Short mmCIF file of C-alpha atoms and ligand atoms in Angstrom, two decimals:
data_model
loop_
_atom_site.label_atom_id
_atom_site.label_comp_id
_atom_site.label_asym_id
_atom_site.label_seq_id
_atom_site.Cartn_x
_atom_site.Cartn_y
_atom_site.Cartn_z
CA MET A 86 115.60 54.85 99.86
CA SER A 87 114.53 58.43 99.34
CA SER A 88 116.15 61.14 101.41
CA SER A 89 115.46 64.74 102.37
CA ILE A 90 117.46 67.62 100.86
CA SER A 91 118.34 70.61 103.06
CA TYR A 92 119.87 73.86 101.91
CA LYS A 93 121.53 76.01 104.57
CA ASN A 94 122.41 79.55 103.48
CA VAL A 95 123.44 78.35 100.03
CA GLN A 96 125.13 81.01 97.91
CA LYS A 97 126.53 80.77 94.41
CA THR A 98 128.35 83.64 92.78
CA PHE A 99 129.76 83.33 89.27
CA THR A 100 132.85 85.45 88.76
CA GLY A 101 133.78 85.94 85.15
CA SER A 102 133.73 89.01 82.95
CA GLN A 103 130.92 90.10 85.27
CA VAL A 104 129.90 88.95 88.76
CA VAL A 105 126.51 87.19 88.96
CA HIS A 106 124.91 86.38 92.32
CA ALA A 107 122.91 83.42 90.99
CA LEU A 108 121.91 82.16 94.48
CA LYS A 109 121.72 84.51 97.47
CA LYS A 110 121.27 82.74 100.82
CA VAL A 111 118.88 79.94 99.96
CA SER A 112 117.63 77.92 102.97
CA PHE A 113 114.85 75.34 102.91
CA THR A 114 114.18 71.60 103.14
CA ILE A 115 112.60 69.14 100.72
CA GLU A 116 110.99 66.13 102.44
CA PRO A 117 111.80 62.48 101.59
CA GLY A 118 109.63 61.25 98.71
CA GLU A 119 108.40 64.72 97.87
CA LEU A 120 107.81 65.93 94.29
CA PHE A 121 109.03 69.49 94.65
CA CYS A 122 108.73 72.10 91.86
CA LEU A 123 111.09 75.02 91.38
CA LEU A 124 109.33 77.78 89.51
CA GLY A 125 110.54 81.20 88.42
CA PRO A 126 111.40 83.42 85.48
CA SER A 127 114.38 82.86 83.22
CA GLY A 128 117.69 83.56 84.94
CA CYS A 129 116.34 83.39 88.53
CA GLY A 130 118.73 80.56 89.48
CA LYS A 131 116.71 77.33 89.04
CA THR A 132 119.32 75.40 87.04
CA THR A 133 122.08 76.70 89.30
CA LEU A 134 120.26 75.38 92.38
CA LEU A 135 119.79 72.00 90.67
CA ARG A 136 123.44 71.83 89.63
CA CYS A 137 124.52 72.74 93.17
CA THR A 138 122.22 69.98 94.49
CA ALA A 139 123.94 67.46 92.21
CA GLY A 140 127.44 68.69 93.06
CA LEU A 141 128.05 69.94 89.53
CA GLU A 142 128.74 73.44 90.91
CA THR A 143 130.90 74.32 93.92
CA LEU A 144 129.02 76.47 96.44
CA THR A 145 130.37 79.94 97.16
CA ASP A 146 129.00 79.59 100.70
CA GLY A 147 126.55 77.48 102.71
CA ARG A 148 125.92 73.73 102.99
CA ILE A 149 123.72 71.08 101.40
CA PHE A 150 122.57 67.94 103.25
CA TYR A 151 120.96 64.71 102.05
CA ASP A 152 119.22 63.60 105.26
CA ASP A 153 121.86 64.29 107.95
CA ARG A 154 124.77 63.77 105.58
CA ASP A 155 126.67 66.92 104.60
CA VAL A 156 127.30 66.45 100.86
CA THR A 157 128.61 69.98 100.17
CA THR A 158 132.04 68.81 99.00
CA ILE A 159 131.12 65.33 97.74
CA PRO A 160 131.62 64.95 93.96
CA PRO A 161 128.57 64.16 91.80
CA PHE A 162 129.55 60.58 90.92
CA ARG A 163 129.53 59.65 94.63
CA ARG A 164 126.04 61.08 95.27
CA ASN A 165 123.61 58.55 93.73
CA ILE A 166 121.54 61.10 91.86
CA GLY A 167 119.46 60.72 88.68
CA MET A 168 119.23 63.72 86.36
CA VAL A 169 117.20 64.58 83.27
CA PHE A 170 118.05 67.74 81.39
CA GLN A 171 115.97 69.82 79.03
CA SER A 172 117.76 68.29 76.02
CA PHE A 173 117.40 64.61 76.88
CA ALA A 174 121.03 63.96 75.90
CA LEU A 175 120.50 60.30 75.02
CA TYR A 176 123.49 58.68 73.35
CA PRO A 177 122.63 58.38 69.63
CA HIS A 178 125.30 55.74 68.92
CA MET A 179 123.86 53.35 71.56
CA ASN A 180 120.56 51.50 71.30
CA VAL A 181 117.80 52.15 73.83
CA PHE A 182 118.84 49.24 76.07
CA GLU A 183 122.44 50.46 76.32
CA ASN A 184 121.29 54.03 76.95
CA VAL A 185 119.25 52.91 79.95
CA ALA A 186 121.86 50.37 81.10
CA TYR A 187 124.69 52.92 81.07
CA GLY A 188 124.42 54.00 84.72
CA LEU A 189 124.39 50.35 85.83
CA ARG A 190 127.43 49.42 83.73
CA VAL A 191 129.54 52.24 85.17
CA ARG A 192 128.56 50.97 88.63
CA GLY A 193 129.87 47.50 87.73
CA ILE A 194 126.52 45.68 88.08
CA ASP A 195 126.39 42.09 86.71
CA GLU A 196 124.78 41.41 83.31
CA LYS A 197 121.76 39.51 84.60
CA SER A 198 120.80 42.24 87.10
CA ILE A 199 121.26 44.86 84.37
CA ARG A 200 118.85 42.97 82.10
CA ASN A 201 116.26 42.67 84.88
CA LYS A 202 116.52 46.27 86.02
CA VAL A 203 116.32 47.72 82.49
CA THR A 204 113.31 45.52 81.69
CA ASP A 205 111.54 46.60 84.91
CA ILE A 206 112.21 50.29 84.47
CA MET A 207 111.13 50.29 80.80
CA GLU A 208 107.92 48.62 81.94
CA LEU A 209 107.43 51.34 84.55
CA VAL A 210 107.83 54.18 82.03
CA GLY A 211 105.46 52.41 79.62
CA LEU A 212 107.91 51.35 76.90
CA PRO A 213 108.21 47.53 76.96
CA ASP A 214 107.59 47.35 73.19
CA VAL A 215 110.30 49.88 72.43
CA LEU A 216 112.73 47.80 74.47
CA ARG A 217 111.85 44.67 72.46
CA ARG A 218 112.55 46.50 69.17
CA ASN A 219 115.53 48.25 70.77
CA PRO A 220 116.28 50.92 68.13
CA SER A 221 118.61 53.90 68.35
CA PRO A 222 116.95 56.72 70.34
CA THR A 223 117.02 58.85 67.18
CA ALA A 224 114.23 56.60 65.85
CA LEU A 225 111.90 57.49 68.75
CA SER A 226 109.30 60.23 69.13
CA GLY A 227 109.93 63.13 71.52
CA GLY A 228 107.71 61.62 74.20
CA GLN A 229 109.37 58.21 73.91
CA GLN A 230 112.84 59.76 74.14
CA GLN A 231 111.71 61.63 77.21
CA ARG A 232 110.58 58.38 78.86
CA VAL A 233 113.89 56.72 78.00
CA ALA A 234 115.69 59.66 79.63
CA VAL A 235 113.58 59.22 82.80
CA ALA A 236 114.21 55.45 82.73
CA ARG A 237 117.94 56.04 82.40
CA ALA A 238 117.92 58.41 85.40
CA LEU A 239 115.86 56.03 87.57
CA VAL A 240 117.37 52.63 86.70
CA TYR A 241 120.01 52.60 89.44
CA ASP A 242 117.52 53.55 92.22
CA PRO A 243 118.85 57.05 92.89
CA GLN A 244 118.19 58.72 96.24
CA ILE A 245 117.25 61.91 94.45
CA LEU A 246 115.90 62.68 90.98
CA LEU A 247 116.58 66.10 89.41
CA LEU A 248 114.53 67.14 86.38
CA ASP A 249 115.46 70.40 84.62
CA GLU A 250 112.58 71.41 82.33
CA PRO A 251 112.35 67.85 81.01
CA LEU A 252 109.20 68.55 79.00
CA ALA A 253 110.34 71.76 77.32
CA ASN A 254 110.84 70.14 73.92
CA LEU A 255 107.41 68.51 73.73
CA ASP A 256 104.21 69.88 72.20
CA ALA A 257 101.43 71.08 74.53
CA LYS A 258 99.30 67.92 74.49
CA LEU A 259 102.22 65.55 75.04
CA ARG A 260 103.53 67.82 77.80
CA ARG A 261 100.27 67.49 79.72
CA HIS A 262 100.32 63.71 79.29
CA MET A 263 103.97 63.36 80.26
CA ARG A 264 103.68 65.52 83.36
CA ALA A 265 100.96 63.19 84.64
CA GLU A 266 103.23 60.25 83.77
CA ILE A 267 106.14 61.78 85.66
CA ARG A 268 103.96 62.24 88.71
CA ARG A 269 102.74 58.62 88.45
CA ILE A 270 106.30 57.26 88.12
CA GLN A 271 107.55 59.48 90.94
CA LYS A 272 104.81 58.25 93.27
CA VAL A 273 105.55 54.58 92.42
CA THR A 274 109.30 54.96 93.02
CA ASN A 275 108.89 57.50 95.87
CA VAL A 276 112.24 59.06 94.96
CA THR A 277 112.70 62.62 96.28
CA THR A 278 112.35 64.73 93.14
CA ILE A 279 113.00 68.33 92.14
CA PHE A 280 111.21 69.37 88.97
CA VAL A 281 112.29 72.68 87.43
CA THR A 282 109.92 74.55 85.17
CA HIS A 283 108.93 78.08 84.29
CA ASP A 284 105.43 76.94 83.41
CA GLN A 285 103.14 77.71 86.36
CA GLU A 286 100.38 75.40 85.20
CA GLU A 287 102.86 72.54 85.00
CA ALA A 288 104.20 73.29 88.48
CA MET A 289 100.71 73.54 89.98
CA ALA A 290 99.60 70.32 88.29
CA ILE A 291 102.57 68.18 89.23
CA GLY A 292 104.11 69.42 92.50
CA ASP A 293 103.36 68.36 96.07
CA ARG A 294 104.89 71.71 96.98
CA LEU A 295 106.41 74.55 94.99
CA ALA A 296 109.08 77.16 95.53
CA ILE A 297 108.79 80.44 93.67
CA MET A 298 112.24 81.87 92.92
CA ARG A 299 113.20 85.37 91.86
CA ASP A 300 116.63 86.79 91.33
CA GLY A 301 118.56 84.17 93.33
CA LEU A 302 116.10 84.10 96.25
CA ILE A 303 113.18 81.89 97.28
CA GLU A 304 110.13 84.15 97.48
CA GLN A 305 107.67 81.58 98.85
CA ILE A 306 107.27 77.85 99.46
CA GLY A 307 103.99 75.98 99.82
CA SER A 308 101.36 73.91 98.08
CA SER A 309 99.89 75.51 94.97
CA ASP A 310 96.67 76.07 96.93
CA GLU A 311 98.45 77.86 99.78
CA ILE A 312 100.41 80.08 97.43
CA TYR A 313 97.39 80.81 95.26
CA HIS A 314 95.26 81.90 98.22
CA ASN A 315 97.96 83.48 100.42
CA PRO A 316 100.72 84.90 98.23
CA ASN A 317 103.49 86.75 100.11
CA ASN A 318 103.73 89.52 97.55
CA ALA A 319 102.47 90.78 94.20
CA PHE A 320 105.19 89.00 92.21
CA VAL A 321 104.29 85.59 93.65
CA SER A 322 100.56 86.23 93.24
CA ASN A 323 100.99 86.78 89.52
CA PHE A 324 103.26 83.77 89.11
CA ILE A 325 100.76 81.29 90.58
CA GLY A 326 97.55 82.17 88.79
CA LYS A 327 96.71 85.45 87.13
CA MET A 328 96.34 88.66 89.13
CA ASN A 329 94.98 92.01 87.95
CA PHE A 330 96.72 94.93 89.66
CA PHE A 331 95.54 98.43 90.55
CA THR A 332 97.38 101.12 92.48
CA GLY A 333 95.95 103.35 95.18
CA THR A 334 96.19 104.89 98.64
CA ILE A 335 94.68 103.53 101.88
CA GLY A 336 91.83 105.84 102.96
CA SER A 337 90.69 104.01 106.09
CA ILE A 338 91.20 100.76 108.02
CA ARG A 339 88.52 99.33 110.32
CA GLY A 340 89.48 95.88 111.55
CA GLU A 341 89.83 93.81 108.40
CA HIS A 342 87.90 96.28 106.31
CA TYR A 343 89.81 98.69 104.08
CA GLN A 344 88.93 101.62 101.94
CA VAL A 345 91.40 102.27 99.16
CA GLN A 346 91.32 105.25 96.84
CA LEU A 347 92.27 103.76 93.49
CA ASP A 348 94.29 106.03 91.20
CA GLY A 349 92.15 107.66 88.53
CA ARG A 350 88.81 106.93 90.21
CA ASN A 351 86.46 109.19 92.13
CA SER A 352 84.89 106.86 94.70
CA ALA A 353 86.92 104.61 96.99
CA LEU A 354 87.08 100.82 96.83
CA SER A 355 85.61 99.34 100.02
CA PHE A 356 86.54 95.72 100.70
CA THR A 357 87.97 93.04 103.01
CA PRO A 358 91.20 91.97 101.30
CA LYS A 359 93.80 89.33 102.12
CA VAL A 360 96.66 91.47 103.37
CA SER A 361 100.09 90.18 102.38
CA SER A 362 102.63 89.55 105.17
CA GLU A 363 104.80 92.42 103.91
CA LEU A 364 101.95 94.86 104.63
CA LYS A 365 100.83 93.88 108.14
CA ALA A 366 101.77 97.30 109.51
CA ALA A 367 99.97 99.25 106.77
CA ALA A 368 98.55 102.64 107.80
CA VAL A 369 96.14 105.19 106.40
CA GLY A 370 97.85 107.21 103.67
CA ASP A 371 100.16 104.34 102.56
CA ARG A 372 100.51 103.68 98.87
CA VAL A 373 99.48 100.09 98.02
CA THR A 374 98.95 97.68 95.15
CA VAL A 375 95.50 96.10 95.05
CA GLY A 376 95.13 92.73 93.34
CA PHE A 377 92.06 90.90 92.04
CA ARG A 378 91.96 87.39 90.60
CA PRO A 379 90.00 87.21 87.31
CA GLU A 380 87.24 85.28 89.11
CA HIS A 381 86.83 88.10 91.65
CA LEU A 382 85.95 90.72 89.08
CA ARG A 383 82.66 91.10 87.23
CA ILE A 384 81.72 92.91 84.08
CA LYS A 385 78.38 94.48 83.24
CA PRO A 386 77.05 96.29 80.20
CA LYS A 387 78.09 99.92 80.55
CA ALA A 388 75.67 102.15 82.50
CA PRO A 389 76.01 105.91 83.15
CA ASP A 390 76.79 105.59 86.88
CA HIS A 391 79.62 103.10 86.41
CA GLU A 392 83.12 104.35 86.83
CA VAL A 393 85.75 101.82 85.82
CA LEU A 394 85.11 101.33 82.18
CA GLY A 395 86.75 99.30 79.52
CA ARG A 396 86.19 97.74 76.17
CA VAL A 397 86.02 93.97 75.62
CA ARG A 398 88.91 92.90 73.40
CA ILE A 399 88.48 89.12 73.28
CA ILE A 400 86.00 86.64 74.71
CA GLN A 401 87.51 83.18 75.26
CA HIS A 402 85.42 80.11 76.04
CA LEU A 403 87.61 78.02 78.37
CA GLY A 404 85.35 75.13 79.27
CA GLN A 405 83.89 75.95 82.70
CA ILE A 406 84.53 79.68 82.44
CA ILE A 407 84.32 82.51 79.96
CA ARG A 408 87.34 84.82 80.04
CA TYR A 409 86.77 88.42 79.03
CA GLU A 410 89.86 90.45 78.21
CA VAL A 411 88.96 94.07 78.85
CA VAL A 412 91.14 96.97 77.72
CA VAL A 413 91.12 99.89 80.15
CA GLU A 414 92.76 103.27 79.67
CA GLU A 415 95.42 104.13 82.20
CA GLY A 416 97.28 107.43 82.14
CA ALA A 417 98.54 107.90 78.63
CA GLY A 418 98.40 104.19 77.79
CA GLU A 419 96.08 101.25 78.22
CA ARG A 420 96.24 97.75 79.67
CA VAL A 421 94.33 94.51 79.70
CA ILE A 422 92.26 93.26 82.66
CA GLU A 423 91.17 89.61 82.69
CA VAL A 424 87.72 88.81 84.04
CA ASP A 425 86.41 85.23 84.40
CA MET A 426 82.65 84.75 84.34
CA LEU A 427 80.70 81.52 84.82
CA GLY A 428 78.54 82.25 81.78
CA THR A 429 78.30 84.72 78.94
CA VAL A 430 77.13 88.22 79.90
CA PRO A 431 73.96 89.08 77.98
CA GLY A 432 74.36 92.12 75.78
CA VAL A 433 78.17 92.12 75.88
CA GLY A 434 80.16 91.19 72.80
CA GLU A 435 83.70 91.80 71.58
CA GLY A 436 84.30 95.52 71.07
CA ASP A 437 81.56 96.56 73.54
CA ALA A 438 82.08 99.01 76.41
CA VAL A 439 81.65 97.48 79.87
CA ALA A 440 81.83 98.40 83.55
CA ILE A 441 84.13 96.43 85.86
CA GLU A 442 82.93 95.59 89.36
CA PHE A 443 85.14 94.50 92.25
CA SER A 444 84.17 91.78 94.71
CA GLU A 445 85.07 91.85 98.42
CA ARG A 446 87.81 89.29 97.88
CA GLY A 447 90.84 91.26 96.73
CA PHE A 448 94.45 91.27 97.88
CA LEU A 449 96.54 94.07 99.32
CA PHE A 450 100.27 94.24 98.57
CA ALA A 451 103.10 96.70 99.10
CA GLU A 452 103.42 99.24 96.30
CA GLY A 453 105.35 98.12 93.22
CA GLY A 454 106.83 94.72 92.51
CA GLU A 455 104.08 93.21 90.35
CA VAL A 456 106.51 92.32 87.62
CA ALA A 457 105.88 88.67 86.72
N1 ATP B 731 128.52 79.14 84.34
C1 ATP B 731 128.03 80.38 84.53
N2 ATP B 731 128.83 81.45 84.49
C2 ATP B 731 128.36 82.70 84.70
N3 ATP B 731 127.06 82.99 84.96
C3 ATP B 731 126.20 81.96 85.00
C4 ATP B 731 126.62 80.60 84.78
N4 ATP B 731 125.55 79.79 84.90
C5 ATP B 731 124.51 80.61 85.17
N5 ATP B 731 124.90 81.91 85.22
C6 ATP B 731 124.04 83.07 85.53
O1 ATP B 731 123.35 82.81 86.75
C7 ATP B 731 122.00 83.27 86.70
C8 ATP B 731 121.07 82.10 86.97
O2 ATP B 731 121.15 81.20 85.88
P1 ATP B 731 120.31 79.84 85.82
O3 ATP B 731 120.79 79.07 84.65
O4 ATP B 731 120.37 79.18 87.15
O5 ATP B 731 118.84 80.41 85.57
P2 ATP B 731 117.47 79.60 85.33
O6 ATP B 731 116.53 80.02 86.41
O7 ATP B 731 117.76 78.15 85.19
O8 ATP B 731 116.96 80.22 83.95
P3 ATP B 731 116.21 79.50 82.70
O9 ATP B 731 114.75 79.45 83.07
O10 ATP B 731 116.45 80.46 81.58
O11 ATP B 731 116.83 78.16 82.48
C9 ATP B 731 121.84 83.90 85.32
O12 ATP B 731 122.03 85.27 85.45
C10 ATP B 731 122.95 83.25 84.50
O13 ATP B 731 123.35 84.12 83.47
MG1 MG B 732 117.58 76.77 83.61
#
């Protein structure tokens, strides 16, 4: 039976040589059977939230519920949770069968049921042959070890499965394969699952919903589509998909139409942006951050009347799209703008000067904060 997980004002402060507020008032709910991704930069509190969920950390304040059951003070071994850590932590002195069977043995399950359950779960994770050979886990590939770790966490039908960067040790191709496998296995078992990663592509590919964390707080929760199209702020927008940022001042607002004077340009940008929730009360004269997705910018061969100019650094052919990395000068320095085009631009090669054009479909955020 899968259950929901609810966090109510969860706080975790580490007090040691220095005080760290790892979780600051976290409140949200994960639905039964959901594959939920926690995404955020290093040190934002992902592992801490997972460890609090499992009961491996004592909360400083707040409560955690599985369904209606308050588990805040219940020790981990009484919670029926499966966990997979970044280092799979298989037992090298036990064969594969005993590794997977471990959680059943400590629960006092009879030998025949253990044999059946281990056989079934190894089938589910795609390793029946490995079980027949039954070697030490040290004789398995990274991907096989990872599957054994998932099998070991799932074998006793946990209510909740917690995965902390389980694919971090695998190469890129195997990672993509295994993340699809994890989603398949999760959907078959329907166990409520939290999957921690700091890889946005992984989170977008695998999660039913995602939470973006920063500095001990949840910045936004939603499907990858919702967050991609309606990010709450500049940080989130650059964590789910790429965002190019420009700074400026609002010159006029007419309904949903804005004119923004971009810094370092003569003419104003005139467009109909998605306005982030933090900026609903924006007024003429306010400083803002303007964002454009790579697919909402265009480049053209440089012409005399064009203003925003840059030089193409790299052209990458990424299947459906061509990504142009354009270096633009800004103040004393320079930075890279990414522009995605559906085909190559005639007359534009690496090293060439180009003009950048903005589409109507930008974003408007509060000033600052675009740090991802
Ligand atoms: N046992 C601990 N004692 C003191 N501080 C800790 C402890 N565990 C975590 N922290 C601090 O809490 C903050 C959050 O750490 P956490 O491990 O949850 O981050 P994370 O999001 O999992 O990062 P990463 O992506 O690098 O794994 C960090 O500042 C970390 O240094
Ligand atoms: Mg971590």
